[in-house]
mmCIF file of C-alpha atoms in Angstrom:
data_model
loop_
_atom_site.group_PDB
_atom_site.id
_atom_site.type_symbol
_atom_site.label_atom_id
_atom_site.label_comp_id
_atom_site.label_asym_id
_atom_site.label_seq_id
_atom_site.Cartn_x
_atom_site.Cartn_y
_atom_site.Cartn_z
ATOM 1 C CA MET A 27 -25.182 -87.352 126.152
ATOM 2 C CA LYS A 28 -26.935 -84.528 127.665
ATOM 3 C CA THR A 29 -29.704 -84.895 130.119
ATOM 4 C CA VAL A 30 -33.291 -83.292 129.030
ATOM 5 C CA SER A 31 -35.708 -82.866 131.642
ATOM 6 C CA LEU A 32 -39.475 -81.919 131.670
ATOM 7 C CA THR A 33 -38.778 -79.129 133.662
ATOM 8 C CA ASP A 34 -42.466 -77.968 134.181
ATOM 9 C CA VAL A 35 -45.926 -78.032 132.173
ATOM 10 C CA SER A 36 -49.162 -75.796 132.688
ATOM 11 C CA GLY A 37 -52.562 -75.862 130.838
ATOM 12 C CA TYR A 38 -55.706 -73.709 130.310
ATOM 13 C CA LEU A 39 -59.429 -74.477 129.950
ATOM 14 C CA PRO A 40 -61.611 -71.907 127.651
ATOM 15 C CA GLY A 41 -64.945 -70.740 129.157
ATOM 16 C CA GLU A 42 -67.489 -72.288 131.703
ATOM 17 C CA PRO A 43 -68.024 -76.095 131.534
ATOM 18 C CA VAL A 44 -70.654 -77.193 129.336
ATOM 19 C CA PRO A 45 -72.922 -80.025 131.035
ATOM 20 C CA ALA A 46 -73.719 -83.368 129.466
ATOM 21 C CA SER A 47 -77.656 -82.041 129.060
ATOM 22 C CA TYR A 48 -76.455 -79.834 126.010
ATOM 23 C CA TYR A 49 -75.602 -83.049 124.334
ATOM 24 C CA THR A 50 -77.744 -85.628 125.305
ATOM 25 C CA ASP A 51 -81.003 -83.219 125.484
ATOM 26 C CA CYS A 52 -80.336 -82.156 121.494
ATOM 27 C CA PRO A 53 -83.517 -82.571 119.463
ATOM 28 C CA GLY A 54 -83.190 -86.288 117.864
ATOM 29 C CA ALA A 55 -80.101 -87.088 119.826
ATOM 30 C CA GLU A 56 -78.540 -90.723 119.290
ATOM 31 C CA ASP A 57 -78.475 -93.531 121.631
ATOM 32 C CA ARG A 58 -77.433 -96.221 118.817
ATOM 33 C CA LEU A 59 -73.972 -96.141 120.236
ATOM 34 C CA ARG A 60 -74.686 -93.868 123.615
ATOM 35 C CA ASP A 61 -74.015 -96.907 125.731
ATOM 36 C CA ASN A 62 -70.855 -98.253 124.205
ATOM 37 C CA PRO A 63 -67.804 -97.729 126.503
ATOM 38 C CA MET A 64 -66.422 -95.451 123.843
ATOM 39 C CA PHE A 65 -68.898 -92.880 124.123
ATOM 40 C CA ARG A 66 -70.206 -92.937 127.645
ATOM 41 C CA VAL A 67 -70.742 -89.054 128.396
ATOM 42 C CA PRO A 68 -68.694 -87.310 130.539
ATOM 43 C CA PRO A 69 -70.513 -84.766 132.942
ATOM 44 C CA LEU A 70 -68.900 -81.838 131.734
ATOM 45 C CA ARG A 71 -66.219 -80.415 128.942
ATOM 46 C CA HIS A 72 -65.219 -77.020 127.956
ATOM 47 C CA HIS A 73 -65.758 -75.218 124.430
ATOM 48 C CA VAL A 74 -63.776 -72.503 122.831
ATOM 49 C CA THR A 75 -66.250 -69.804 121.697
ATOM 50 C CA GLY A 76 -64.272 -68.312 119.084
ATOM 51 C CA GLU A 77 -60.798 -68.899 120.437
ATOM 52 C CA SER A 78 -58.062 -70.201 118.126
ATOM 53 C CA ASN A 79 -55.404 -72.948 118.792
ATOM 54 C CA VAL A 80 -52.824 -69.660 119.185
ATOM 55 C CA ASP A 81 -55.063 -68.432 121.552
ATOM 56 C CA LEU A 82 -55.000 -71.268 123.699
ATOM 57 C CA VAL A 83 -51.260 -71.737 123.456
ATOM 58 C CA GLU A 84 -50.657 -68.066 124.700
ATOM 59 C CA ARG A 85 -53.084 -68.602 127.783
ATOM 60 C CA ALA A 86 -51.616 -72.044 128.544
ATOM 61 C CA VAL A 87 -48.260 -70.217 128.561
ATOM 62 C CA GLN A 88 -48.636 -67.362 130.848
ATOM 63 C CA PRO A 89 -48.052 -69.650 134.000
ATOM 64 C CA LEU A 90 -44.928 -70.704 132.875
ATOM 65 C CA ILE A 91 -43.801 -67.172 131.967
ATOM 66 C CA GLU A 92 -44.920 -66.145 135.765
ATOM 67 C CA ARG A 93 -42.822 -69.149 136.956
ATOM 68 C CA HIS A 94 -39.794 -68.762 134.884
ATOM 69 C CA GLY A 95 -39.811 -65.351 133.972
ATOM 70 C CA ARG A 96 -40.562 -64.056 130.256
ATOM 71 C CA SER A 97 -37.272 -63.785 129.106
ATOM 72 C CA GLU A 98 -36.890 -67.382 129.473
ATOM 73 C CA ILE A 99 -39.567 -68.523 128.050
ATOM 74 C CA ARG A 100 -38.666 -65.826 125.213
ATOM 75 C CA ALA A 101 -35.215 -67.442 124.953
ATOM 76 C CA VAL A 102 -36.579 -70.901 124.010
ATOM 77 C CA ASP A 103 -34.536 -72.507 120.782
ATOM 78 C CA VAL A 104 -37.397 -74.915 119.711
ATOM 79 C CA LEU A 105 -40.690 -74.344 119.145
ATOM 80 C CA LEU A 106 -43.095 -77.762 118.755
ATOM 81 C CA VAL A 107 -46.985 -77.465 118.409
ATOM 82 C CA HIS A 108 -49.658 -79.623 117.524
ATOM 83 C CA SER A 109 -53.295 -78.387 116.710
ATOM 84 C CA GLN A 110 -55.840 -81.122 116.653
ATOM 85 C CA LEU A 111 -58.123 -78.696 114.414
ATOM 86 C CA PRO A 112 -55.877 -76.213 112.317
ATOM 87 C CA ASP A 113 -57.387 -72.979 112.250
ATOM 88 C CA THR A 114 -56.144 -72.376 108.622
ATOM 89 C CA PRO A 115 -55.335 -74.365 105.843
ATOM 90 C CA PHE A 116 -51.847 -74.906 104.984
ATOM 91 C CA VAL A 117 -50.095 -72.621 107.523
ATOM 92 C CA GLY A 118 -49.701 -74.576 111.008
ATOM 93 C CA ALA A 119 -50.139 -72.182 114.539
ATOM 94 C CA GLY A 120 -46.369 -72.837 114.937
ATOM 95 C CA THR A 121 -45.291 -69.412 113.251
ATOM 96 C CA GLU A 122 -48.364 -67.461 114.568
ATOM 97 C CA VAL A 123 -47.536 -68.785 118.435
ATOM 98 C CA ALA A 124 -43.776 -67.765 118.264
ATOM 99 C CA ARG A 125 -45.021 -64.150 116.922
ATOM 100 C CA ARG A 126 -47.448 -63.675 119.650
ATOM 101 C CA LEU A 127 -45.294 -64.739 122.322
ATOM 102 C CA GLY A 128 -42.124 -62.943 120.945
ATOM 103 C CA LEU A 129 -39.967 -65.989 120.540
ATOM 104 C CA ASN A 130 -37.302 -66.561 118.253
ATOM 105 C CA PRO A 131 -36.505 -70.156 117.953
ATOM 106 C CA SER A 132 -34.031 -71.781 116.277
ATOM 107 C CA TRP A 133 -36.401 -74.609 115.220
ATOM 108 C CA LEU A 134 -39.847 -74.323 114.663
ATOM 109 C CA ILE A 135 -41.949 -77.573 113.905
ATOM 110 C CA ASP A 136 -45.803 -77.902 113.546
ATOM 111 C CA VAL A 137 -46.458 -81.655 114.342
ATOM 112 C CA ALA A 138 -49.517 -82.935 112.498
ATOM 113 C CA ASN A 139 -49.274 -86.508 113.695
ATOM 114 C CA ALA A 140 -49.516 -88.735 116.891
ATOM 115 C CA GLY A 141 -52.860 -87.380 117.738
ATOM 116 C CA CYS A 142 -53.755 -88.203 121.424
ATOM 117 C CA ALA A 143 -50.471 -89.358 122.434
ATOM 118 C CA SER A 144 -48.680 -86.075 120.476
ATOM 119 C CA PHE A 145 -47.418 -84.137 123.663
ATOM 120 C CA VAL A 146 -45.432 -87.655 124.189
ATOM 121 C CA HIS A 147 -43.953 -87.645 120.348
ATOM 122 C CA MET A 148 -43.216 -84.125 120.720
ATOM 123 C CA LEU A 149 -41.182 -84.493 124.267
ATOM 124 C CA GLU A 150 -39.310 -87.129 122.154
ATOM 125 C CA LEU A 151 -38.538 -84.984 119.125
ATOM 126 C CA ALA A 152 -37.406 -82.103 121.454
ATOM 127 C CA ARG A 153 -35.299 -84.335 123.360
ATOM 128 C CA GLN A 154 -33.436 -85.051 120.373
ATOM 129 C CA ILE A 155 -32.965 -81.804 118.972
ATOM 130 C CA LEU A 156 -31.731 -81.035 122.493
ATOM 131 C CA ARG A 157 -29.515 -83.542 123.029
ATOM 132 C CA SER A 158 -27.801 -83.466 119.224
ATOM 133 C CA THR A 159 -27.286 -79.742 118.809
ATOM 134 C CA GLU A 160 -26.660 -76.511 120.819
ATOM 135 C CA ALA A 161 -30.118 -75.623 121.564
ATOM 136 C CA ARG A 162 -30.649 -75.780 125.429
ATOM 137 C CA THR A 163 -34.755 -75.402 126.048
ATOM 138 C CA ALA A 164 -38.012 -76.266 124.358
ATOM 139 C CA LEU A 165 -41.607 -75.608 124.436
ATOM 140 C CA ILE A 166 -44.141 -78.145 123.413
ATOM 141 C CA CYS A 167 -47.391 -77.400 123.118
ATOM 142 C CA ASN A 168 -50.606 -79.365 122.585
ATOM 143 C CA ALA A 169 -53.928 -77.284 121.242
ATOM 144 C CA GLN A 170 -57.591 -78.932 120.796
ATOM 145 C CA THR A 171 -60.463 -76.718 119.668
ATOM 146 C CA ALA A 172 -62.902 -79.401 118.307
ATOM 147 C CA ALA A 173 -65.098 -79.793 120.743
ATOM 148 C CA GLY A 174 -66.707 -76.254 120.415
ATOM 149 C CA GLN A 175 -66.430 -76.534 116.769
ATOM 150 C CA LEU A 176 -66.543 -79.628 114.649
ATOM 151 C CA PHE A 177 -68.790 -81.311 117.511
ATOM 152 C CA THR A 178 -71.156 -78.276 118.056
ATOM 153 C CA GLN A 179 -72.621 -78.412 114.424
ATOM 154 C CA SER A 180 -76.449 -78.707 113.897
ATOM 155 C CA GLU A 181 -76.040 -82.407 112.642
ATOM 156 C CA VAL A 182 -73.089 -83.742 114.438
ATOM 157 C CA ARG A 183 -74.314 -82.678 118.182
ATOM 158 C CA ARG A 184 -76.810 -85.191 118.002
ATOM 159 C CA LEU A 185 -74.336 -87.632 117.694
ATOM 160 C CA ALA A 186 -73.211 -89.835 120.163
ATOM 161 C CA GLN A 187 -69.527 -89.022 119.348
ATOM 162 C CA ALA A 188 -70.217 -85.517 119.757
ATOM 163 C CA ALA A 189 -70.745 -85.418 123.770
ATOM 164 C CA ILE A 190 -67.296 -86.905 124.031
ATOM 165 C CA PRO A 191 -64.616 -84.280 123.444
ATOM 166 C CA GLY A 192 -63.706 -80.795 125.443
ATOM 167 C CA ASP A 193 -61.287 -78.137 124.307
ATOM 168 C CA GLY A 194 -58.176 -77.003 126.058
ATOM 169 C CA CYS A 195 -54.175 -76.797 125.710
ATOM 170 C CA GLY A 196 -51.009 -78.252 127.759
ATOM 171 C CA VAL A 197 -47.659 -77.128 127.301
ATOM 172 C CA GLY A 198 -44.186 -78.599 128.513
ATOM 173 C CA TYR A 199 -40.899 -77.049 128.914
ATOM 174 C CA LEU A 200 -38.156 -78.780 128.421
ATOM 175 C CA THR A 201 -34.376 -77.994 129.658
ATOM 176 C CA THR A 202 -31.103 -79.418 129.190
ATOM 177 C CA SER A 203 -30.874 -80.305 132.990
ATOM 178 C CA ALA A 204 -31.449 -82.610 135.474
ATOM 179 C CA SER A 205 -34.294 -80.989 137.336
ATOM 180 C CA SER A 206 -36.802 -83.634 136.023
ATOM 181 C CA PRO A 207 -34.686 -86.090 133.669
ATOM 182 C CA VAL A 208 -36.346 -87.769 130.839
ATOM 183 C CA LEU A 209 -35.374 -91.419 132.141
ATOM 184 C CA GLU A 210 -36.370 -93.312 128.814
ATOM 185 C CA LEU A 211 -39.212 -92.925 125.894
ATOM 186 C CA VAL A 212 -40.497 -95.271 123.858
ATOM 187 C CA SER A 213 -42.545 -94.735 120.621
ATOM 188 C CA ARG A 214 -43.882 -96.789 117.922
ATOM 189 C CA HIS A 215 -45.634 -95.683 114.692
ATOM 190 C CA ILE A 216 -47.738 -98.349 113.306
ATOM 191 C CA GLY A 217 -48.549 -98.183 110.058
ATOM 192 C CA ALA A 218 -50.531 -101.268 109.420
ATOM 193 C CA HIS A 219 -53.364 -99.297 111.480
ATOM 194 C CA GLY A 220 -52.918 -96.111 109.344
ATOM 195 C CA GLY A 221 -56.151 -94.583 107.705
ATOM 196 C CA ASP A 222 -58.755 -96.604 110.254
ATOM 197 C CA MET A 223 -59.770 -93.275 111.700
ATOM 198 C CA THR A 224 -61.686 -91.452 109.098
ATOM 199 C CA ALA A 225 -63.584 -88.075 108.636
ATOM 200 C CA VAL A 226 -66.812 -88.733 106.980
ATOM 201 C CA LEU A 227 -69.158 -86.307 104.654
ATOM 202 C CA ASP A 228 -72.726 -87.788 103.815
ATOM 203 C CA ASP A 229 -72.975 -85.989 100.311
ATOM 204 C CA GLY A 230 -69.451 -88.144 99.648
ATOM 205 C CA ARG A 231 -67.358 -84.475 98.948
ATOM 206 C CA ARG A 232 -64.334 -83.654 99.730
ATOM 207 C CA TYR A 233 -64.227 -81.435 102.797
ATOM 208 C CA TRP A 234 -62.664 -78.571 100.789
ATOM 209 C CA GLU A 235 -65.753 -78.782 98.730
ATOM 210 C CA PRO A 236 -69.009 -76.869 98.518
ATOM 211 C CA GLY A 237 -71.828 -78.527 99.990
ATOM 212 C CA ARG A 238 -74.227 -78.916 103.172
ATOM 213 C CA SER A 239 -73.424 -82.074 104.902
ATOM 214 C CA GLN A 240 -71.150 -81.588 108.050
ATOM 215 C CA LEU A 241 -67.796 -83.304 108.537
ATOM 216 C CA ARG A 242 -67.697 -85.967 111.366
ATOM 217 C CA ILE A 243 -65.912 -88.524 112.707
ATOM 218 C CA GLY A 244 -66.549 -92.111 110.917
ATOM 219 C CA PHE A 245 -67.359 -94.526 113.692
ATOM 220 C CA SER A 246 -68.944 -97.741 113.058
ATOM 221 C CA GLU A 247 -69.561 -100.495 115.738
ATOM 222 C CA GLU A 248 -66.869 -102.661 114.407
ATOM 223 C CA GLY A 249 -64.269 -100.001 114.219
ATOM 224 C CA VAL A 250 -65.449 -99.057 117.948
ATOM 225 C CA SER A 251 -64.571 -102.432 118.676
ATOM 226 C CA THR A 252 -61.217 -102.594 117.049
ATOM 227 C CA VAL A 253 -60.169 -99.395 118.674
ATOM 228 C CA LEU A 254 -61.064 -100.689 121.743
ATOM 229 C CA GLU A 255 -58.958 -103.321 121.384
ATOM 230 C CA ARG A 256 -56.000 -101.669 120.214
ATOM 231 C CA GLY A 257 -56.255 -99.309 122.804
ATOM 232 C CA ASN A 258 -56.421 -101.412 125.563
ATOM 233 C CA ARG A 259 -53.297 -103.613 124.805
ATOM 234 C CA LEU A 260 -51.173 -100.681 123.570
ATOM 235 C CA VAL A 261 -50.968 -98.344 126.284
ATOM 236 C CA PRO A 262 -50.101 -100.843 129.104
ATOM 237 C CA GLU A 263 -47.586 -102.615 126.047
ATOM 238 C CA LEU A 264 -45.345 -99.115 125.885
ATOM 239 C CA VAL A 265 -45.840 -98.374 129.350
ATOM 240 C CA GLY A 266 -44.381 -101.963 130.487
ATOM 241 C CA GLU A 267 -41.564 -101.419 127.809
ATOM 242 C CA VAL A 268 -40.627 -98.148 129.136
ATOM 243 C CA CYS A 269 -40.442 -99.497 132.757
ATOM 244 C CA ASP A 270 -38.712 -102.395 131.739
ATOM 245 C CA ARG A 271 -35.860 -100.091 130.189
ATOM 246 C CA ILE A 272 -35.534 -98.413 133.425
ATOM 247 C CA ALA A 273 -35.776 -101.780 135.217
ATOM 248 C CA VAL A 274 -38.772 -100.731 137.539
ATOM 249 C CA PRO A 275 -42.173 -103.060 137.739
ATOM 250 C CA THR A 276 -44.940 -101.169 136.350
ATOM 251 C CA GLU A 277 -46.469 -101.516 139.795
ATOM 252 C CA GLU A 278 -43.798 -99.015 141.298
ATOM 253 C CA ILE A 279 -44.913 -96.092 139.170
ATOM 254 C CA ASP A 280 -45.773 -93.359 141.590
ATOM 255 C CA LEU A 281 -48.135 -91.334 138.899
ATOM 256 C CA LEU A 282 -49.249 -92.728 135.584
ATOM 257 C CA VAL A 283 -50.662 -90.063 133.358
ATOM 258 C CA THR A 284 -52.391 -91.418 130.188
ATOM 259 C CA ASN A 285 -54.254 -89.970 127.549
ATOM 260 C CA GLN A 286 -58.321 -89.166 128.274
ATOM 261 C CA PRO A 287 -60.292 -91.007 125.720
ATOM 262 C CA ASN A 288 -63.106 -92.765 128.112
ATOM 263 C CA ARG A 289 -63.905 -94.614 131.537
ATOM 264 C CA THR A 290 -63.273 -98.183 130.026
ATOM 265 C CA PHE A 291 -59.431 -97.285 128.985
ATOM 266 C CA LEU A 292 -58.575 -95.463 131.942
ATOM 267 C CA HIS A 293 -60.117 -98.517 134.001
ATOM 268 C CA ASN A 294 -58.334 -101.530 131.793
ATOM 269 C CA TRP A 295 -55.029 -99.248 131.973
ATOM 270 C CA ARG A 296 -54.357 -99.168 135.449
ATOM 271 C CA ARG A 297 -55.754 -102.438 136.211
ATOM 272 C CA SER A 298 -53.447 -104.028 133.544
ATOM 273 C CA LEU A 299 -50.380 -101.942 135.131
ATOM 274 C CA GLY A 300 -51.522 -103.210 138.670
ATOM 275 C CA LEU A 301 -52.029 -99.816 139.704
ATOM 276 C CA PRO A 302 -54.710 -97.948 142.176
ATOM 277 C CA ALA A 303 -57.313 -95.230 141.004
ATOM 278 C CA GLU A 304 -55.049 -92.729 143.125
ATOM 279 C CA ARG A 305 -51.818 -93.069 141.252
ATOM 280 C CA HIS A 306 -53.708 -92.591 137.912
ATOM 281 C CA PRO A 307 -55.196 -89.088 137.663
ATOM 282 C CA ASP A 308 -58.532 -88.772 135.941
ATOM 283 C CA THR A 309 -59.633 -85.259 134.327
ATOM 284 C CA PHE A 310 -62.292 -87.240 131.881
ATOM 285 C CA ASP A 311 -65.179 -86.396 134.177
ATOM 286 C CA THR A 312 -64.582 -82.823 134.043
ATOM 287 C CA CYS A 313 -62.933 -82.055 131.012
ATOM 288 C CA GLY A 314 -64.181 -85.185 128.215
ATOM 289 C CA ASN A 315 -61.573 -86.319 125.966
ATOM 290 C CA LEU A 316 -58.874 -83.510 125.660
ATOM 291 C CA PHE A 317 -57.167 -85.184 122.709
ATOM 292 C CA GLY A 318 -53.432 -84.424 122.749
ATOM 293 C CA ALA A 319 -53.676 -81.930 125.250
ATOM 294 C CA ALA A 320 -54.932 -84.596 127.656
ATOM 295 C CA ILE A 321 -51.263 -85.631 128.953
ATOM 296 C CA PRO A 322 -50.224 -82.074 129.528
ATOM 297 C CA ILE A 323 -53.124 -80.991 131.123
ATOM 298 C CA THR A 324 -54.030 -83.932 133.416
ATOM 299 C CA LEU A 325 -50.178 -84.043 134.837
ATOM 300 C CA ASP A 326 -50.409 -80.167 135.247
ATOM 301 C CA ARG A 327 -53.460 -80.634 137.563
ATOM 302 C CA ALA A 328 -51.815 -83.287 139.318
ATOM 303 C CA LEU A 329 -48.911 -80.940 140.090
ATOM 304 C CA ARG A 330 -50.689 -78.161 141.405
ATOM 305 C CA SER A 331 -52.876 -80.643 143.700
ATOM 306 C CA GLY A 332 -49.940 -82.034 145.282
ATOM 307 C CA ARG A 333 -50.171 -85.295 143.604
ATOM 308 C CA VAL A 334 -46.419 -85.477 142.879
ATOM 309 C CA HIS A 335 -43.396 -85.586 145.155
ATOM 310 C CA GLU A 336 -40.167 -84.549 144.741
ATOM 311 C CA GLY A 337 -38.314 -88.138 143.325
ATOM 312 C CA ASP A 338 -41.488 -89.794 141.697
ATOM 313 C CA LEU A 339 -41.185 -91.886 138.956
ATOM 314 C CA VAL A 340 -44.272 -90.060 136.488
ATOM 315 C CA VAL A 341 -44.891 -92.065 133.653
ATOM 316 C CA LEU A 342 -46.884 -90.781 130.576
ATOM 317 C CA GLY A 343 -48.448 -92.896 128.011
ATOM 318 C CA GLY A 344 -50.945 -92.975 125.386
ATOM 319 C CA PHE A 345 -52.164 -94.078 121.707
ATOM 320 C CA ALA A 346 -53.179 -92.278 119.161
ATOM 321 C CA HIS A 347 -56.166 -92.129 116.155
ATOM 322 C CA ALA A 348 -57.609 -95.831 115.726
ATOM 323 C CA GLY A 349 -53.989 -97.101 117.149
ATOM 324 C CA ASP A 350 -51.415 -95.939 114.647
ATOM 325 C CA TYR A 351 -49.074 -94.484 117.148
ATOM 326 C CA ALA A 352 -48.567 -95.389 120.698
ATOM 327 C CA ALA A 353 -45.442 -93.980 123.335
ATOM 328 C CA ALA A 354 -44.573 -93.743 126.390
ATOM 329 C CA ALA A 355 -41.997 -91.667 128.873
ATOM 330 C CA ALA A 356 -40.457 -92.186 132.254
ATOM 331 C CA ILE A 357 -39.616 -89.080 133.953
ATOM 332 C CA ARG A 358 -38.057 -88.792 137.783
ATOM 333 C CA TRP A 359 -39.739 -85.837 138.950
ATOM 334 C CA GLY A 360 -37.896 -83.136 140.657
ATOM 335 C CA ALA A 361 -34.700 -85.671 140.927
ATOM 336 C CA VAL A 362 -32.075 -82.697 140.461
ATOM 337 C CA ALA A 363 -28.650 -84.292 140.263
#
């Protein structure tokens, strides 16, 4: 069985940081859910201002090109792309990413599911393809552009939910090597929770039909409590399972990198796993909830700041939507065989 490594990651954040006051001082700002643990406002986040998902991917990939060479990145065999808010109906971003970067992959998949945990989902898909075919390299891309588009709409902006997301893009470069091997990966698709995350239009129309109401996420107090319960449980469960498979106690994880939904989840996850804050990087206060881009961007920041050392056990973990997917992966960083 071929060894597959997450050889490198990089990230990109658009524009200047946007302060919380952009939302909290908005005329008619809603306070009903503002104190709920799901919606406690981060001080800063970034917004796209006209950039597409492809624009963000192109900029996030540039550091990989600088470190590994343009010819090596252009030669990737597998391209996987997840866009939290697609730019165009019917057409994913993958083919335009390939055109913009000059790629000619044998495998190109636009990944629509797995939301905030889609980086781990794509890591699993890419690893399977690299193990079972002649492909030897892969590029996995998470683009998030909803904050500066969906959540800045005039009526949505005043809602508590609007102040939480941020925009950005994170990418990962995988190789069939032992540079930073993926030791183990577990994932769980939970059909019972499918459809629990909803999009709402107050006039009852479908999102493609003409009208005046603005698309928003359908949060209720009961639904928020359900998501909190599921999220608090799922991430420690999956991280614990992946650690069991490699026979390492969770307390011995050198770096835990999760999605970044809110401070409550981050605190509860590391407490459940017996980890101090310094081993669980937190980008929520400066980036908000980056959805699927959070894991690669947070890992990239940890790497560039010197928080990851050769031989460290890095565990990635997260859950998606209202709990319909969760996954975790264990990586031995910089452990060349």
